[in-house]
Short mmCIF file of C-alpha atoms in Angstrom, two decimals:
data_model
loop_
_atom_site.label_atom_id
_atom_site.label_comp_id
_atom_site.label_asym_id
_atom_site.label_seq_id
_atom_site.Cartn_x
_atom_site.Cartn_y
_atom_site.Cartn_z
CA MET H 1 -52.58 -8.95 -30.82
CA ILE H 2 -53.06 -8.55 -34.91
CA GLY H 3 -54.14 -11.33 -36.87
CA GLY H 4 -53.03 -13.86 -33.85
CA ALA H 5 -49.73 -12.25 -33.21
CA ARG H 6 -48.55 -10.61 -30.47
CA THR H 7 -47.01 -7.53 -30.61
CA SER H 8 -43.06 -8.68 -30.02
CA GLU H 9 -43.82 -11.19 -32.53
CA LEU H 10 -44.82 -8.36 -35.28
CA LEU H 11 -41.67 -6.05 -34.15
CA ARG H 12 -39.66 -9.05 -34.71
CA PHE H 13 -41.32 -9.76 -38.21
CA CYS H 14 -40.72 -6.44 -39.35
CA ALA H 15 -36.99 -6.24 -38.33
CA GLU H 16 -35.72 -9.07 -39.97
CA ASN H 17 -37.93 -9.01 -42.93
CA TYR H 18 -38.25 -5.29 -43.69
CA GLY H 19 -34.80 -4.40 -41.54
CA VAL H 20 -37.03 -1.48 -39.50
CA GLN H 21 -35.79 -0.77 -36.01
CA LYS H 22 -37.81 -1.51 -33.23
CA ARG H 23 -39.21 2.10 -32.50
CA GLN H 24 -40.09 2.47 -36.43
CA ALA H 25 -41.98 -0.94 -36.35
CA GLU H 26 -43.51 0.21 -33.02
CA ALA H 27 -45.06 3.18 -35.16
CA TYR H 28 -46.26 1.46 -38.16
CA VAL H 29 -48.20 -1.01 -35.29
CA ALA H 30 -49.38 1.59 -33.46
CA LYS H 31 -50.90 3.48 -37.32
CA ALA H 32 -52.31 -0.20 -38.00
CA ARG H 33 -54.15 0.02 -34.72
CA GLU H 34 -55.38 3.05 -35.43
CA GLN H 35 -56.65 1.98 -39.32
CA LEU H 36 -58.63 -1.12 -37.81
CA LYS H 37 -60.41 1.21 -35.41
CA ALA H 38 -60.96 3.50 -38.06
CA ASP H 39 -62.31 0.85 -40.61
CA MET H 40 -64.09 -0.70 -37.35
CA SER H 41 -66.23 2.51 -36.77
CA ILE H 42 -68.78 1.79 -39.35
CA ASN H 43 -72.16 2.97 -37.98
CA ARG H 44 -74.91 0.71 -36.96
CA GLN H 45 -77.18 1.62 -40.18
CA ASP H 46 -74.37 1.31 -42.83
CA PHE H 47 -73.56 -2.16 -41.30
CA ILE H 48 -77.00 -3.26 -41.34
CA ALA H 49 -77.86 -2.00 -44.61
CA SER H 50 -74.38 -3.53 -45.74
CA LYS H 51 -75.29 -7.19 -44.03
CA LEU H 52 -78.64 -7.22 -45.77
CA ALA H 53 -77.17 -6.48 -49.17
CA LEU H 54 -75.01 -9.41 -48.39
CA LEU H 55 -77.79 -11.79 -47.19
CA ASP H 56 -79.70 -10.46 -50.61
CA GLU H 57 -77.02 -12.31 -52.34
CA VAL H 58 -76.72 -15.20 -50.32
CA GLN H 59 -80.75 -15.84 -50.98
CA ALA H 60 -80.12 -15.62 -54.92
CA LYS H 61 -77.61 -17.93 -54.99
CA ALA H 62 -79.58 -20.68 -52.67
CA LEU H 63 -82.51 -20.00 -54.54
CA ARG H 64 -80.56 -20.72 -57.85
CA SER H 65 -79.47 -24.19 -56.15
CA ASN H 66 -82.50 -25.18 -54.54
CA GLN H 67 -81.17 -24.52 -50.71
CA MET H 68 -84.58 -23.85 -49.34
CA GLY H 69 -83.20 -24.08 -45.73
CA SER H 70 -80.31 -21.35 -46.76
CA VAL H 71 -82.96 -19.37 -48.13
CA ILE H 72 -84.99 -19.44 -45.10
CA GLY H 73 -82.04 -19.05 -43.08
CA SER H 74 -81.33 -15.74 -44.59
CA ILE H 75 -84.56 -14.29 -44.14
CA ARG H 76 -84.77 -15.24 -40.71
CA LEU H 77 -81.40 -13.18 -40.29
CA GLN H 78 -82.42 -10.22 -42.25
CA ALA H 79 -85.75 -9.77 -40.28
CA GLU H 80 -83.89 -10.20 -36.91
CA LEU H 81 -81.89 -7.60 -38.27
CA VAL H 82 -84.18 -4.90 -39.29
CA GLN H 83 -85.60 -6.17 -35.47
CA ILE H 84 -88.97 -8.01 -36.91
CA LEU H 85 -88.04 -10.77 -34.90
CA GLY H 86 -86.56 -11.27 -31.95
#
């Protein structure tokens, strides 16, 4: 399933909306799955770094709006990501 749709639904969608034959639609779906796998193969350090950066943004916004609970929650998540907390 991609985006909640079954493969058969995707194939039908391609045929109805793009005039693509089943075999070609299957090839497109297979390529899309391979691309998703490649996108998800990010390594652990890159993943952690991107999430830490996002949490920095969350903290800054929370501080500006005086949402201290969100600031604390963000700090806690950062500590868990770098395994300071368990």
